[in-house]
Coordinates of C-alpha atoms and ligand atoms in Angstrom, one line a residue:
X1 CA -46.6 -25.6 36.2
X2 CA -44.8 -22.9 34.4
X3 CA -41.0 -22.6 34.2
X4 CA -40.8 -26.4 34.8
X5 CA -41.8 -26.3 38.5
X6 CA -44.1 -29.2 39.1
X7 CA -43.4 -30.0 42.8
X8 CA -45.6 -28.3 45.3
X9 CA -42.9 -28.3 47.9
X10 CA -40.6 -26.3 45.6
X11 CA -43.5 -23.9 44.9
X12 CA -44.0 -23.4 48.6
X13 CA -40.3 -22.6 49.1
X14 CA -40.4 -20.1 46.3
X15 CA -43.6 -18.4 47.7
X16 CA -42.2 -18.3 51.2
X17 CA -39.0 -16.5 50.0
X18 CA -41.0 -14.1 47.8
X19 CA -43.2 -13.2 50.8
X20 CA -40.3 -12.5 53.0
X21 CA -40.0 -9.0 51.7
X22 CA -43.4 -7.8 50.3
X23 CA -46.4 -10.2 50.4
X24 CA -48.3 -7.8 48.0
X25 CA -45.7 -8.2 45.2
X26 CA -45.4 -11.9 45.9
X27 CA -49.2 -12.4 45.7
X28 CA -49.4 -10.3 42.6
X29 CA -46.9 -12.8 41.0
X30 CA -48.6 -16.0 42.2
X31 CA -52.3 -15.0 42.2
X32 CA -52.9 -16.2 38.7
X33 CA -52.1 -19.7 39.9
X34 CA -55.5 -19.8 41.7
X35 CA -57.3 -19.2 38.4
X36 CA -55.1 -21.8 36.7
X37 CA -55.7 -24.2 39.5
X38 CA -59.4 -23.8 39.2
X39 CA -59.2 -24.6 35.5
X40 CA -56.9 -27.5 36.1
X41 CA -59.2 -28.9 38.9
X42 CA -62.4 -28.6 36.9
X43 CA -61.4 -28.8 33.2
X44 CA -61.1 -31.7 30.8
X45 CA -57.6 -32.5 29.4
X46 CA -58.5 -30.6 26.2
X47 CA -59.7 -27.5 28.2
X48 CA -56.6 -27.6 30.3
X49 CA -54.4 -27.6 27.3
X50 CA -56.3 -24.7 25.7
X51 CA -56.7 -22.5 28.8
X52 CA -53.6 -23.3 30.9
X53 CA -51.0 -22.9 28.1
X54 CA -51.2 -19.1 28.0
X55 CA -50.4 -18.9 31.7
X56 CA -47.1 -20.8 31.2
X57 CA -46.0 -19.2 27.9
X58 CA -44.1 -22.4 27.0
X59 CA -42.9 -21.1 23.6
X60 CA -41.1 -18.3 25.3
X61 CA -42.5 -15.9 22.7
X62 CA -42.8 -12.2 23.1
X63 CA -46.3 -12.3 24.5
X64 CA -46.7 -11.9 28.3
X65 CA -48.0 -14.9 30.2
X66 CA -51.7 -14.5 31.0
X67 CA -52.9 -13.0 34.2
X68 CA -55.8 -14.9 35.8
X69 CA -58.6 -14.1 38.3
X70 CA -60.6 -16.7 40.3
X71 CA -64.1 -15.4 40.8
X72 CA -65.9 -17.1 43.7
X73 CA -66.8 -14.6 46.4
X74 CA -69.8 -12.3 46.1
X75 CA -71.1 -9.3 48.1
X76 CA -73.7 -11.5 49.8
X77 CA -71.8 -14.9 49.7
X78 CA -68.3 -15.2 51.1
X79 CA -67.9 -18.1 53.5
X80 CA -71.3 -19.5 52.4
X81 CA -70.2 -20.3 48.9
X82 CA -73.5 -22.1 48.0
X83 CA -75.4 -19.0 48.8
X84 CA -74.1 -17.3 45.6
X85 CA -76.4 -15.5 43.3
X86 CA -74.4 -15.4 40.1
X87 CA -76.4 -17.3 37.6
X88 CA -75.3 -19.3 34.5
X89 CA -78.3 -19.7 32.1
X90 CA -78.2 -22.0 29.1
X91 CA -79.3 -20.3 25.9
X92 CA -79.0 -22.5 22.8
X93 CA -75.4 -23.4 22.4
X94 CA -74.2 -20.7 24.8
X95 CA -74.1 -20.0 28.5
X96 CA -75.1 -16.5 29.7
X97 CA -73.6 -15.3 33.0
X98 CA -75.1 -12.6 35.3
X99 CA -74.0 -11.5 38.7
X100 CA -71.4 -9.6 40.7
X101 CA -68.2 -11.0 42.2
X102 CA -66.5 -9.3 45.2
X103 CA -62.9 -8.8 46.3
X104 CA -61.4 -10.4 43.2
X105 CA -57.6 -10.4 43.1
X106 CA -56.5 -9.3 39.6
X107 CA -60.1 -8.5 38.8
X108 CA -59.2 -5.3 36.9
X109 CA -56.1 -6.7 35.1
X110 CA -56.8 -10.3 34.2
X111 CA -56.8 -11.9 30.8
X112 CA -58.6 -15.0 31.9
X113 CA -61.4 -15.3 34.5
X114 CA -62.4 -18.6 36.1
X115 CA -66.0 -17.8 37.3
X116 CA -68.1 -20.0 39.6
X117 CA -71.8 -19.7 39.0
X118 CA -75.1 -21.4 39.8
X119 CA -76.6 -23.3 36.9
X120 CA -79.8 -24.2 38.7
X121 CA -81.6 -21.0 39.8
X122 CA -84.5 -23.1 41.1
X123 CA -82.2 -24.9 43.5
X124 CA -83.7 -24.8 47.0
X125 CA -81.8 -27.3 49.2
X126 CA -78.1 -27.1 49.9
X127 CA -77.6 -30.3 48.1
X128 CA -79.3 -28.9 45.0
X129 CA -77.3 -25.7 45.2
X130 CA -74.0 -27.7 45.5
X131 CA -75.0 -29.8 42.5
X132 CA -75.8 -26.7 40.5
X133 CA -72.4 -24.9 40.9
X134 CA -70.1 -24.9 37.9
X135 CA -67.0 -23.2 36.6
X136 CA -66.7 -21.1 33.4
X137 CA -63.9 -19.5 31.6
X138 CA -64.5 -15.9 30.6
X139 CA -61.9 -14.0 28.6
X140 CA -60.9 -10.3 28.9
X141 CA -63.0 -8.2 26.5
X142 CA -66.1 -10.4 26.7
X143 CA -69.2 -8.2 26.2
X144 CA -70.8 -7.4 29.6
X145 CA -67.6 -8.2 31.6
X146 CA -66.5 -5.1 33.6
X147 CA -64.4 -4.5 36.7
X148 CA -65.0 -2.0 39.5
X149 CA -62.3 0.3 40.9
X150 CA -59.2 -1.1 42.5
X151 CA -60.4 -1.3 46.2
X152 CA -58.4 0.5 48.8
X153 CA -56.9 -2.0 51.3
X154 CA -54.8 -1.9 54.5
X155 CA -52.4 -4.5 53.3
X156 CA -51.0 -6.5 50.3
X157 CA -51.0 -3.1 48.6
X158 CA -49.4 -4.2 45.4
X159 CA -52.3 -6.5 44.5
X160 CA -55.2 -5.4 42.4
X161 CA -58.6 -6.2 44.1
X162 CA -61.9 -5.3 42.4
X163 CA -65.5 -6.2 42.0
X164 CA -66.2 -8.1 38.8
X165 CA -69.5 -7.5 37.1
X166 CA -71.1 -10.0 34.7
X167 CA -73.9 -8.4 32.8
X168 CA -75.4 -11.1 30.5
X169 CA -71.9 -12.3 29.5
X170 CA -72.4 -14.8 26.6
X171 CA -69.8 -17.5 26.3
X172 CA -69.8 -20.7 24.1
X173 CA -70.7 -24.0 25.6
X174 CA -67.1 -25.2 25.5
X175 CA -66.2 -22.5 28.1
X176 CA -68.1 -24.5 30.8
X177 CA -65.4 -26.3 32.7
X178 CA -65.4 -30.1 32.9
X179 CA -68.0 -32.7 32.5
X180 CA -70.9 -32.9 35.0
X181 CA -68.8 -35.0 37.3
X182 CA -65.5 -33.1 37.2
X183 CA -66.8 -29.5 37.4
X184 CA -68.9 -27.8 40.1
X185 CA -68.5 -27.8 43.8
X186 CA -65.9 -30.6 43.9
X187 CA -63.8 -28.5 41.6
X188 CA -64.1 -25.5 43.9
X189 CA -63.1 -27.6 46.9
X190 CA -60.2 -29.1 45.1
X191 CA -59.0 -25.6 44.0
X192 CA -59.1 -24.2 47.5
X193 CA -57.6 -27.3 49.2
X194 CA -54.7 -27.3 46.7
X195 CA -54.0 -23.6 46.9
X196 CA -54.2 -23.4 50.7
X197 CA -50.8 -25.0 51.1
X198 CA -49.3 -22.3 48.9
X199 CA -51.2 -19.6 50.8
X200 CA -49.9 -21.0 54.1
X201 CA -46.3 -20.8 52.8
X202 CA -46.9 -17.1 51.9
X203 CA -48.0 -16.4 55.5
X204 CA -44.9 -18.3 56.7
X205 CA -42.7 -15.9 54.7
X206 CA -44.2 -12.9 56.5
X207 CA -43.8 -14.7 59.9
X208 CA -40.1 -15.3 59.1
X209 CA -39.4 -11.8 58.0
X210 CA -40.8 -10.3 61.2
X211 CA -39.1 -12.9 63.4
X212 CA -35.7 -12.6 61.8
X213 CA -35.9 -8.8 62.0
X214 CA -36.9 -9.0 65.7
X215 CA -34.0 -11.4 66.5
X216 CA -31.5 -9.1 64.8
X217 CA -32.9 -6.0 66.6
X218 CA -32.9 -7.8 70.0
X219 CA -29.3 -8.7 69.6
X220 CA -28.2 -5.1 68.9
X221 CA -30.6 -3.0 70.9
X222 CA -28.9 -2.3 74.3
X223 CA -30.9 -1.2 77.4
X224 CA -28.2 -1.8 80.0
X225 CA -27.5 -5.0 78.1
X226 CA -28.7 -6.4 74.7
X227 CA -32.5 -6.8 75.1
X228 CA -32.3 -10.5 73.9
X229 CA -30.7 -11.2 77.3
X230 CA -33.9 -10.2 79.1
X231 CA -35.9 -13.4 79.6
X232 CA -39.2 -11.7 78.7
X233 CA -37.8 -10.8 75.3
X234 CA -35.8 -14.0 74.7
X235 CA -38.8 -16.2 75.5
X236 CA -41.0 -14.4 73.0
X237 CA -38.3 -15.1 70.4
X238 CA -37.9 -18.7 71.5
X239 CA -41.7 -19.3 71.3
X240 CA -41.9 -17.7 67.8
X241 CA -38.9 -19.7 66.5
X242 CA -40.7 -22.9 67.7
X243 CA -44.1 -21.9 66.1
X244 CA -42.4 -21.0 62.8
X245 CA -40.6 -24.4 62.7
X246 CA -43.9 -26.2 63.5
X247 CA -45.7 -24.1 60.8
X248 CA -43.1 -25.1 58.3
X249 CA -43.5 -28.7 59.2
X250 CA -47.3 -28.5 58.5
X251 CA -46.7 -26.7 55.1
X252 CA -44.0 -29.2 54.0
X253 CA -46.1 -32.2 55.0
X254 CA -49.2 -31.0 53.2
X255 CA -47.2 -30.0 50.1
X256 CA -45.5 -33.4 50.1
X257 CA -48.9 -35.1 50.3
X258 CA -50.3 -33.0 47.5
X259 CA -47.3 -33.6 45.3
X260 CA -47.5 -37.3 45.8
X261 CA -51.3 -37.5 45.4
X262 CA -51.7 -38.6 49.0
X263 CA -55.2 -37.5 50.0
X264 CA -55.6 -35.2 52.9
X265 CA -57.3 -37.2 55.7
X266 CA -57.2 -34.6 58.6
X267 CA -57.6 -31.3 56.6
X268 CA -53.8 -31.0 56.3
X269 CA -54.1 -28.1 53.9
X270 CA -56.4 -26.2 56.2
X271 CA -54.2 -27.0 59.2
X272 CA -51.2 -25.4 57.4
X273 CA -53.2 -22.4 56.3
X274 CA -54.8 -21.9 59.7
X275 CA -51.6 -22.2 61.7
X276 CA -49.4 -20.2 59.4
X277 CA -51.9 -17.3 59.4
X278 CA -52.0 -17.2 63.2
X279 CA -48.2 -17.5 63.5
X280 CA -47.7 -14.7 60.9
X281 CA -49.9 -12.3 62.9
X282 CA -48.3 -13.2 66.2
X283 CA -44.8 -12.9 64.8
X284 CA -45.5 -9.3 63.5
X285 CA -47.1 -8.3 66.8
X286 CA -44.1 -9.6 68.8
X287 CA -41.7 -8.0 66.4
X288 CA -43.4 -4.6 66.9
X289 CA -43.3 -5.1 70.7
X290 CA -39.6 -6.1 70.6
X291 CA -38.8 -3.0 68.6
X292 CA -40.5 -0.8 71.2
X293 CA -41.4 2.7 69.9
X294 CA -39.5 2.1 66.8
X295 CA -41.7 -0.8 65.9
X296 CA -44.6 1.7 65.8
X297 CA -42.9 3.8 63.2
X298 CA -43.4 3.4 59.5
X299 CA -39.7 3.6 59.1
X300 CA -39.6 0.0 60.3
X301 CA -41.4 -2.8 58.4
X302 CA -43.1 -4.7 61.2
X303 CA -46.4 -2.7 61.0
X304 CA -46.6 -3.1 57.3
X305 CA -46.0 -6.8 57.6
X306 CA -48.7 -7.0 60.3
X307 CA -51.3 -5.5 57.9
X308 CA -50.2 -8.0 55.2
X309 CA -50.3 -10.9 57.7
X310 CA -53.9 -10.3 58.7
X311 CA -55.3 -11.1 55.3
X312 CA -54.1 -14.6 55.7
X313 CA -56.7 -15.2 58.4
X314 CA -59.4 -14.0 55.9
X315 CA -58.9 -14.9 52.3
X316 CA -59.2 -18.4 50.8
X317 CA -61.4 -19.4 53.7
X318 CA -61.3 -17.5 57.0
X319 CA -59.5 -19.0 60.0
X320 CA -62.9 -20.0 61.3
X321 CA -63.8 -21.8 58.1
X322 CA -60.4 -23.7 58.2
X323 CA -61.4 -24.9 61.7
X324 CA -64.8 -26.0 60.4
X325 CA -63.0 -27.9 57.6
X326 CA -60.6 -29.6 60.0
X327 CA -63.3 -30.7 62.4
X328 CA -65.4 -32.0 59.4
X329 CA -62.5 -34.3 58.4
X330 CA -62.3 -35.5 62.0
X331 CA -66.0 -36.1 62.4
X332 CA -65.9 -38.1 59.1
X333 CA -63.1 -40.3 60.2
X334 CA -59.8 -38.4 60.1
X335 CA -57.7 -41.2 61.5
X336 CA -55.8 -41.9 58.4
X337 CA -52.2 -41.5 59.7
Ligands
FAD1 C1 -57.7 -8.6 49.6 C2 -58.6 -9.7 49.3 C3 -58.5 -10.5 48.1 C4 -59.4 -11.5 47.8 N1 -59.2 -12.3 46.7 C5 -60.2 -13.1 46.3 C6 -60.2 -13.7 45.0 O1 -59.2 -13.6 44.2 N2 -61.2 -14.5 44.6 C7 -62.3 -14.7 45.4 O2 -63.2 -15.4 45.0 N3 -62.4 -14.2 46.7 C8 -61.3 -13.4 47.1 N4 -61.4 -12.7 48.4 C9 -62.5 -13.0 49.2 C10 -62.2 -13.8 50.5 O3 -61.9 -15.1 50.1 C11 -63.4 -13.6 51.4 O4 -63.4 -12.3 51.9 C12 -63.5 -14.6 52.5 O5 -63.8 -15.9 52.0 C13 -64.5 -14.3 53.6 O6 -65.8 -14.0 53.0 P1 -66.5 -12.6 53.5 O7 -65.5 -11.5 53.3 O8 -67.8 -12.5 52.7 O9 -66.8 -12.8 55.0 P2 -68.0 -13.6 55.7 O10 -68.2 -14.9 55.1 O11 -69.2 -12.7 55.7 O12 -67.5 -13.8 57.2 C14 -67.6 -12.8 58.2 C15 -67.1 -13.4 59.5 O13 -68.1 -14.5 59.9 C16 -67.3 -15.7 60.0 N5 -68.1 -16.9 59.5 C17 -68.9 -16.9 58.4 N6 -69.4 -18.1 58.2 C18 -69.0 -18.9 59.2 C19 -69.2 -20.2 59.6 N7 -69.9 -21.1 58.9 N8 -68.6 -20.7 60.8 C20 -67.8 -19.8 61.5 N9 -67.6 -18.5 61.2 C21 -68.2 -18.1 60.1 C22 -66.1 -15.6 59.2 O14 -65.0 -16.4 59.6 C23 -65.7 -14.1 59.4 O15 -65.1 -13.9 60.6 C24 -60.5 -11.8 48.7 C25 -60.6 -11.0 49.9 C26 -59.7 -10.0 50.2 C27 -60.0 -9.2 51.4

């Protein structure tokens, strides 16, 4: 969506290119898409029209497109989403939200917040807790909505990351996303599955930046002869070239499936995100090694890219959670090719 781009493969190409130089700036540009995706995945057509339009600014008027934040993670509930303690309580025609969200990208600067909360505080079993999750739209300026300080991070420095506090935030009933069958946990899963492919392509952009820089350096750095001619260096580059091409294959396949409404049968989105995250980190480590002492200097970008790459093994589901997801597909069938 936005600017007429509807194909996920094209989105992935754009994100890969943006992340080639500075993943922080790229993520700042695309992070609102996660909030928009959550609304799209959980909302009714009427809600989508109302809440998504401001992200796209289709009338090209003077107003800035909305910035969005997706609020899922909490201080005590990261990978274990159903353990969240943010509560949504029905009060007459309104919903009242209370809780704290952690590590929220755009938390301090968003216009629109897609907040996941538990509507059944009595839920005891996992199944009851899953059933009780729901998505809500909260707008900037809502009474009781505040953000903490911009957290100090090692990487993706251009992004804004804060706690988001919801202190009895009262919102009208129509801000609860979806009907009982389209909202909730299924919406969370759909949001993350869809966004993982884009996140994977972001990691791929970092991997490529480090690899291309390493190849160029190895061709020009001479220690008796250009270091690319030493097998130990050349093989590193050959391995990385192969891993990057394989990673791109996973991204493009998952993006094509998502664009053509072909359901994932083997956790293809998770495969892409898992592999691209690992390749990005390895690519940066190898680039530092190939640059020798210069790679350890801030004058060169490889170290900065490494710190950016590491977050791709953590956010939107850690590498371990991606593996859990892939094996869950396999244990439930996963032979759909
Ligand atoms: C810069 C940044 C931006 C972020 N932006 C957002 C955002 O916009 N919105 C949002 O909602 N969240 C956001 N997050 C949160 C991010 O998605 C979480 O940090 C991530 O999901 C992990 O949760 P956690 O940090 O609580 O780690 P934990 O869940 O506590 O995990 C700690 C370790 O235990 C492992 N582990 C946990 N459970 C399992 C399991 N079942 N099986 C195997 N291993 C397991 C993990 O893999 C990890 O290695 C952001 C985080 C960062 C750092």
